[in-house]
Amino acid sequence: FKKLKRKGETASDTEQLPTKRIKESGCGSVFNGYRKSDKLVVAIKHIPNENIYCTHFDESGRELSVEVAVMLKLQSGTSNSAGSKAPITLLDWYVLPHELILVLERPMPASDLQSYIERRGGSLKESEAKIILKQLVEAAIHLQDEKIFHRDIKLENILIEMCSGAPRVRIIDFGLSCFTETNSNHNTFYGTECHIPPEWLLRYQYSAGPTTVWQLGIVLFECLHKKHFNSSSFIRRTIKINNRLSKDCKDFLKQCFTRDPKERPSLEQIHLHPWLN
């Protein structure tokens, strides 16, 4: 076990961390662990300093990684109880000389959406995909209301929690996120390269709302097709939507994949789409 300890704390206050890695991402490694005080199961994310791409100054002038700042903002308007919202809860963080360590809520039982789909033969039934997508759209609207742009919504960054028997969506990995207005343009792309929206490929600009809608379309596509999505291939029409899907589902996907971001529906509009209602 490794022990994490802040200055002034006793060993009994610290987290104890088994060394089993449970996730590897572009920003860092995630290990399982538990909080010593109450045996709460947690996830511990180790982020090397060189992988902290953006920082943010809070109201007191304190410099934080954007990942920490975003998660604190998401928790500021809630009861701060772990699991009360779709975004995963930040329980604690440690700034060390060479890395940042985040102690995060770890829903149990749960798996990322990629693994969840694989265990079901590589694709989901349309009815189950609908349950997941509706929750995702609602979570994305919540982020938008808080002026937060995740930038990398994909199967691997979505947890499916199964404690109630029905799938419950949780959003993880805010390492590439930022604070933004819905239609503010961004000129540097952060995210998964094969999921780049067409506006970036054409004009090297993208904005939060239209990009998130594009990414939600990709998530639905990969839930329903036994193949990975690639934006460039889709634009070249070498990837096609399964014609066996319902009419409303196909229309939902086509709406999300509208090439012109100005014509692409907003999150609020896709939330009202007949397929989700």
mmCIF file of N, CA and C in Angstrom, residues 63-133:
data_model
loop_
_atom_site.group_PDB
_atom_site.id
_atom_site.type_symbol
_atom_site.label_atom_id
_atom_site.label_comp_id
_atom_site.label_asym_id
_atom_site.label_seq_id
_atom_site.Cartn_x
_atom_site.Cartn_y
_atom_site.Cartn_z
ATOM 1 N N GLU A 63 -4.299 28.808 -7.767
ATOM 2 C CA GLU A 63 -4.168 28.128 -9.057
ATOM 3 C C GLU A 63 -4.454 26.636 -8.890
ATOM 4 N N LEU A 64 -5.412 26.146 -9.661
ATOM 5 C CA LEU A 64 -5.806 24.741 -9.622
ATOM 6 C C LEU A 64 -5.719 24.153 -11.018
ATOM 7 N N SER A 65 -5.549 22.847 -11.106
ATOM 8 C CA SER A 65 -5.734 22.205 -12.406
ATOM 9 C C SER A 65 -7.194 22.391 -12.796
ATOM 10 N N VAL A 66 -7.462 22.512 -14.090
ATOM 11 C CA VAL A 66 -8.846 22.695 -14.528
ATOM 12 C C VAL A 66 -9.706 21.513 -14.095
ATOM 13 N N GLU A 67 -9.144 20.313 -14.094
ATOM 14 C CA GLU A 67 -9.920 19.138 -13.680
ATOM 15 C C GLU A 67 -10.443 19.308 -12.257
ATOM 16 N N VAL A 68 -9.583 19.766 -11.349
ATOM 17 C CA VAL A 68 -10.009 20.004 -9.968
ATOM 18 C C VAL A 68 -11.020 21.142 -9.910
ATOM 19 N N ALA A 69 -10.732 22.247 -10.601
ATOM 20 C CA ALA A 69 -11.620 23.415 -10.573
ATOM 21 C C ALA A 69 -13.012 23.078 -11.095
ATOM 22 N N VAL A 70 -13.066 22.316 -12.183
ATOM 23 C CA VAL A 70 -14.350 21.928 -12.774
ATOM 24 C C VAL A 70 -15.147 21.050 -11.811
ATOM 25 N N MET A 71 -14.484 20.069 -11.213
ATOM 26 C CA MET A 71 -15.202 19.156 -10.316
ATOM 27 C C MET A 71 -15.676 19.875 -9.052
ATOM 28 N N LEU A 72 -14.879 20.819 -8.555
ATOM 29 C CA LEU A 72 -15.322 21.610 -7.406
ATOM 30 C C LEU A 72 -16.533 22.462 -7.766
ATOM 31 N N LYS A 73 -16.514 23.037 -8.970
ATOM 32 C CA LYS A 73 -17.657 23.848 -9.424
ATOM 33 C C LYS A 73 -18.918 22.987 -9.508
ATOM 34 N N LEU A 74 -18.790 21.775 -10.035
ATOM 35 C CA LEU A 74 -19.945 20.898 -10.177
ATOM 36 C C LEU A 74 -20.515 20.493 -8.825
ATOM 37 N N GLN A 75 -19.672 20.433 -7.809
ATOM 38 C CA GLN A 75 -20.120 20.032 -6.479
ATOM 39 C C GLN A 75 -20.614 21.212 -5.647
ATOM 40 N N SER A 76 -20.311 22.433 -6.063
ATOM 41 C CA SER A 76 -20.610 23.600 -5.233
ATOM 42 C C SER A 76 -22.103 23.840 -5.068
ATOM 43 N N GLY A 77 -22.899 23.427 -6.046
ATOM 44 C CA GLY A 77 -24.337 23.684 -5.971
ATOM 45 C C GLY A 77 -25.141 22.507 -5.481
ATOM 46 N N THR A 78 -24.477 21.467 -4.969
ATOM 47 C CA THR A 78 -25.183 20.274 -4.507
ATOM 48 C C THR A 78 -24.967 20.089 -3.013
ATOM 49 N N SER A 79 -25.544 19.042 -2.492
ATOM 50 C CA SER A 79 -25.353 18.708 -1.081
ATOM 51 C C SER A 79 -23.962 18.163 -0.826
ATOM 52 N N ASN A 80 -23.184 17.994 -1.920
ATOM 53 C CA ASN A 80 -21.812 17.490 -1.852
ATOM 54 C C ASN A 80 -21.748 16.013 -1.478
ATOM 55 N N SER A 81 -22.882 15.318 -1.526
ATOM 56 C CA SER A 81 -22.874 13.896 -1.244
ATOM 57 C C SER A 81 -22.459 13.141 -2.495
ATOM 58 N N ALA A 82 -21.560 12.188 -2.326
ATOM 59 C CA ALA A 82 -21.052 11.430 -3.461
ATOM 60 C C ALA A 82 -22.188 10.695 -4.147
ATOM 61 N N GLY A 83 -22.225 10.791 -5.475
ATOM 62 C CA GLY A 83 -23.199 10.044 -6.253
ATOM 63 C C GLY A 83 -24.510 10.747 -6.496
ATOM 64 N N SER A 84 -24.648 12.008 -6.059
ATOM 65 C CA SER A 84 -25.932 12.691 -6.217
ATOM 66 C C SER A 84 -26.164 13.214 -7.624
ATOM 67 N N LYS A 85 -25.112 13.333 -8.440
ATOM 68 C CA LYS A 85 -25.220 13.830 -9.807
ATOM 69 C C LYS A 85 -24.495 12.878 -10.763
ATOM 70 N N ALA A 86 -24.700 13.089 -12.072
ATOM 71 C CA ALA A 86 -24.036 12.232 -13.058
ATOM 72 C C ALA A 86 -22.514 12.368 -13.020
ATOM 73 N N PRO A 87 -21.950 13.584 -12.928
ATOM 74 C CA PRO A 87 -20.484 13.680 -12.851
ATOM 75 C C PRO A 87 -19.969 13.012 -11.578
ATOM 76 N N ILE A 88 -18.866 12.303 -11.708
ATOM 77 C CA ILE A 88 -18.265 11.632 -10.561
ATOM 78 C C ILE A 88 -17.810 12.682 -9.549
ATOM 79 N N THR A 89 -17.800 12.341 -8.262
ATOM 80 C CA THR A 89 -17.470 13.293 -7.203
ATOM 81 C C THR A 89 -15.985 13.268 -6.859
ATOM 82 N N LEU A 90 -15.395 14.455 -6.723
ATOM 83 C CA LEU A 90 -14.026 14.597 -6.229
ATOM 84 C C LEU A 90 -14.076 14.635 -4.707
ATOM 85 N N LEU A 91 -13.436 13.664 -4.057
ATOM 86 C CA LEU A 91 -13.449 13.580 -2.599
ATOM 87 C C LEU A 91 -12.286 14.327 -1.968
ATOM 88 N N ASP A 92 -11.143 14.358 -2.649
ATOM 89 C CA ASP A 92 -9.953 15.024 -2.123
ATOM 90 C C ASP A 92 -8.913 15.107 -3.224
ATOM 91 N N TRP A 93 -7.907 15.943 -3.020
ATOM 92 C CA TRP A 93 -6.798 15.995 -3.983
ATOM 93 C C TRP A 93 -5.514 16.388 -3.268
ATOM 94 N N TYR A 94 -4.393 15.967 -3.843
ATOM 95 C CA TYR A 94 -3.072 16.175 -3.261
ATOM 96 C C TYR A 94 -2.130 16.707 -4.337
ATOM 97 N N VAL A 95 -1.513 17.843 -4.072
ATOM 98 C CA VAL A 95 -0.531 18.417 -4.990
ATOM 99 C C VAL A 95 0.849 18.012 -4.491
ATOM 100 N N LEU A 96 1.520 17.146 -5.235
ATOM 101 C CA LEU A 96 2.850 16.666 -4.887
ATOM 102 C C LEU A 96 3.873 17.275 -5.846
ATOM 103 N N PRO A 97 5.165 17.170 -5.550
ATOM 104 C CA PRO A 97 6.177 17.826 -6.399
ATOM 105 C C PRO A 97 6.112 17.459 -7.873
ATOM 106 N N HIS A 98 5.791 16.207 -8.187
ATOM 107 C CA HIS A 98 5.851 15.768 -9.582
ATOM 108 C C HIS A 98 4.511 15.295 -10.138
ATOM 109 N N GLU A 99 3.481 15.312 -9.319
ATOM 110 C CA GLU A 99 2.191 14.835 -9.801
ATOM 111 C C GLU A 99 1.046 15.400 -8.969
ATOM 112 N N LEU A 100 -0.136 15.309 -9.555
ATOM 113 C CA LEU A 100 -1.385 15.636 -8.867
ATOM 114 C C LEU A 100 -2.122 14.328 -8.621
ATOM 115 N N ILE A 101 -2.647 14.143 -7.426
ATOM 116 C CA ILE A 101 -3.391 12.927 -7.110
ATOM 117 C C ILE A 101 -4.819 13.306 -6.728
ATOM 118 N N LEU A 102 -5.770 12.703 -7.415
ATOM 119 C CA LEU A 102 -7.186 12.930 -7.141
ATOM 120 C C LEU A 102 -7.775 11.696 -6.473
ATOM 121 N N VAL A 103 -8.520 11.897 -5.412
ATOM 122 C CA VAL A 103 -9.265 10.815 -4.762
ATOM 123 C C VAL A 103 -10.722 10.997 -5.168
ATOM 124 N N LEU A 104 -11.254 10.019 -5.878
ATOM 125 C CA LEU A 104 -12.551 10.146 -6.535
ATOM 126 C C LEU A 104 -13.540 9.095 -6.048
ATOM 127 N N GLU A 105 -14.798 9.462 -6.076
ATOM 128 C CA GLU A 105 -15.865 8.490 -5.867
ATOM 129 C C GLU A 105 -15.696 7.345 -6.866
ATOM 130 N N ARG A 106 -15.935 6.115 -6.396
ATOM 131 C CA ARG A 106 -15.900 4.964 -7.299
ATOM 132 C C ARG A 106 -17.213 4.188 -7.171
ATOM 133 N N PRO A 107 -18.154 4.421 -8.085
ATOM 134 C CA PRO A 107 -19.433 3.701 -8.013
ATOM 135 C C PRO A 107 -19.224 2.190 -8.121
ATOM 136 N N MET A 108 -19.969 1.452 -7.326
ATOM 137 C CA MET A 108 -19.897 -0.007 -7.352
ATOM 138 C C MET A 108 -21.312 -0.579 -7.247
ATOM 139 N N PRO A 109 -21.657 -1.572 -8.080
ATOM 140 C CA PRO A 109 -20.874 -2.086 -9.213
ATOM 141 C C PRO A 109 -21.042 -1.188 -10.435
ATOM 142 N N ALA A 110 -19.988 -1.067 -11.210
ATOM 143 C CA ALA A 110 -20.037 -0.225 -12.407
ATOM 144 C C ALA A 110 -18.911 -0.618 -13.346
ATOM 145 N N SER A 111 -19.083 -0.281 -14.614
ATOM 146 C CA SER A 111 -18.017 -0.469 -15.600
ATOM 147 C C SER A 111 -18.153 0.625 -16.636
ATOM 148 N N ASP A 112 -17.072 0.867 -17.377
ATOM 149 C CA ASP A 112 -17.201 1.878 -18.424
ATOM 150 C C ASP A 112 -18.102 1.342 -19.536
ATOM 151 N N LEU A 113 -18.648 2.262 -20.309
ATOM 152 C CA LEU A 113 -19.642 1.886 -21.321
ATOM 153 C C LEU A 113 -19.043 0.974 -22.382
ATOM 154 N N GLN A 114 -17.760 1.141 -22.678
ATOM 155 C CA GLN A 114 -17.098 0.264 -23.652
ATOM 156 C C GLN A 114 -17.170 -1.190 -23.186
ATOM 157 N N SER A 115 -16.789 -1.442 -21.927
ATOM 158 C CA SER A 115 -16.828 -2.806 -21.382
ATOM 159 C C SER A 115 -18.259 -3.315 -21.260
ATOM 160 N N TYR A 116 -19.160 -2.429 -20.893
ATOM 161 C CA TYR A 116 -20.577 -2.778 -20.755
ATOM 162 C C TYR A 116 -21.131 -3.297 -22.080
ATOM 163 N N ILE A 117 -20.785 -2.621 -23.173
ATOM 164 C CA ILE A 117 -21.243 -3.035 -24.506
ATOM 165 C C ILE A 117 -20.601 -4.354 -24.914
ATOM 166 N N GLU A 118 -19.300 -4.492 -24.653
ATOM 167 C CA GLU A 118 -18.589 -5.720 -25.029
ATOM 168 C C GLU A 118 -19.204 -6.939 -24.351
ATOM 169 N N ARG A 119 -19.615 -6.796 -23.098
ATOM 170 C CA ARG A 119 -20.219 -7.925 -22.379
ATOM 171 C C ARG A 119 -21.591 -8.287 -22.920
ATOM 172 N N ARG A 120 -22.165 -7.426 -23.725
ATOM 173 C CA ARG A 120 -23.471 -7.682 -24.341
ATOM 174 C C ARG A 120 -23.338 -8.007 -25.824
ATOM 175 N N GLY A 121 -22.179 -8.489 -26.211
ATOM 176 C CA GLY A 121 -21.982 -8.968 -27.570
ATOM 177 C C GLY A 121 -21.512 -7.925 -28.560
ATOM 178 N N GLY A 122 -21.163 -6.725 -28.096
ATOM 179 C CA GLY A 122 -20.613 -5.711 -28.991
ATOM 180 C C GLY A 122 -21.577 -4.613 -29.393
ATOM 181 N N SER A 123 -22.849 -4.744 -29.014
ATOM 182 C CA SER A 123 -23.826 -3.678 -29.287
ATOM 183 C C SER A 123 -24.982 -3.815 -28.308
ATOM 184 N N LEU A 124 -25.759 -2.747 -28.179
ATOM 185 C CA LEU A 124 -26.903 -2.740 -27.276
ATOM 186 C C LEU A 124 -28.206 -2.766 -28.057
ATOM 187 N N LYS A 125 -29.259 -3.211 -27.397
ATOM 188 C CA LYS A 125 -30.592 -3.058 -27.975
ATOM 189 C C LYS A 125 -30.932 -1.570 -28.001
ATOM 190 N N GLU A 126 -31.704 -1.182 -28.984
ATOM 191 C CA GLU A 126 -32.051 0.232 -29.117
ATOM 192 C C GLU A 126 -32.737 0.762 -27.855
ATOM 193 N N SER A 127 -33.570 -0.056 -27.227
ATOM 194 C CA SER A 127 -34.297 0.385 -26.030
ATOM 195 C C SER A 127 -33.341 0.701 -24.878
ATOM 196 N N GLU A 128 -32.286 -0.101 -24.728
ATOM 197 C CA GLU A 128 -31.317 0.147 -23.656
ATOM 198 C C GLU A 128 -30.435 1.346 -23.989
ATOM 199 N N ALA A 129 -30.054 1.470 -25.264
ATOM 200 C CA ALA A 129 -29.261 2.629 -25.687
ATOM 201 C C ALA A 129 -30.021 3.924 -25.426
ATOM 202 N N LYS A 130 -31.330 3.878 -25.599
ATOM 203 C CA LYS A 130 -32.164 5.074 -25.374
ATOM 204 C C LYS A 130 -32.111 5.514 -23.909
ATOM 205 N N ILE A 131 -32.178 4.551 -22.990
ATOM 206 C CA ILE A 131 -32.109 4.865 -21.558
ATOM 207 C C ILE A 131 -30.801 5.574 -21.237
ATOM 208 N N ILE A 132 -29.713 5.062 -21.798
ATOM 209 C CA ILE A 132 -28.389 5.632 -21.544
ATOM 210 C C ILE A 132 -28.252 7.006 -22.184
ATOM 211 N N LEU A 133 -28.709 7.143 -23.431
ATOM 212 C CA LEU A 133 -28.553 8.420 -24.138
ATOM 213 C C LEU A 133 -29.368 9.525 -23.489
#
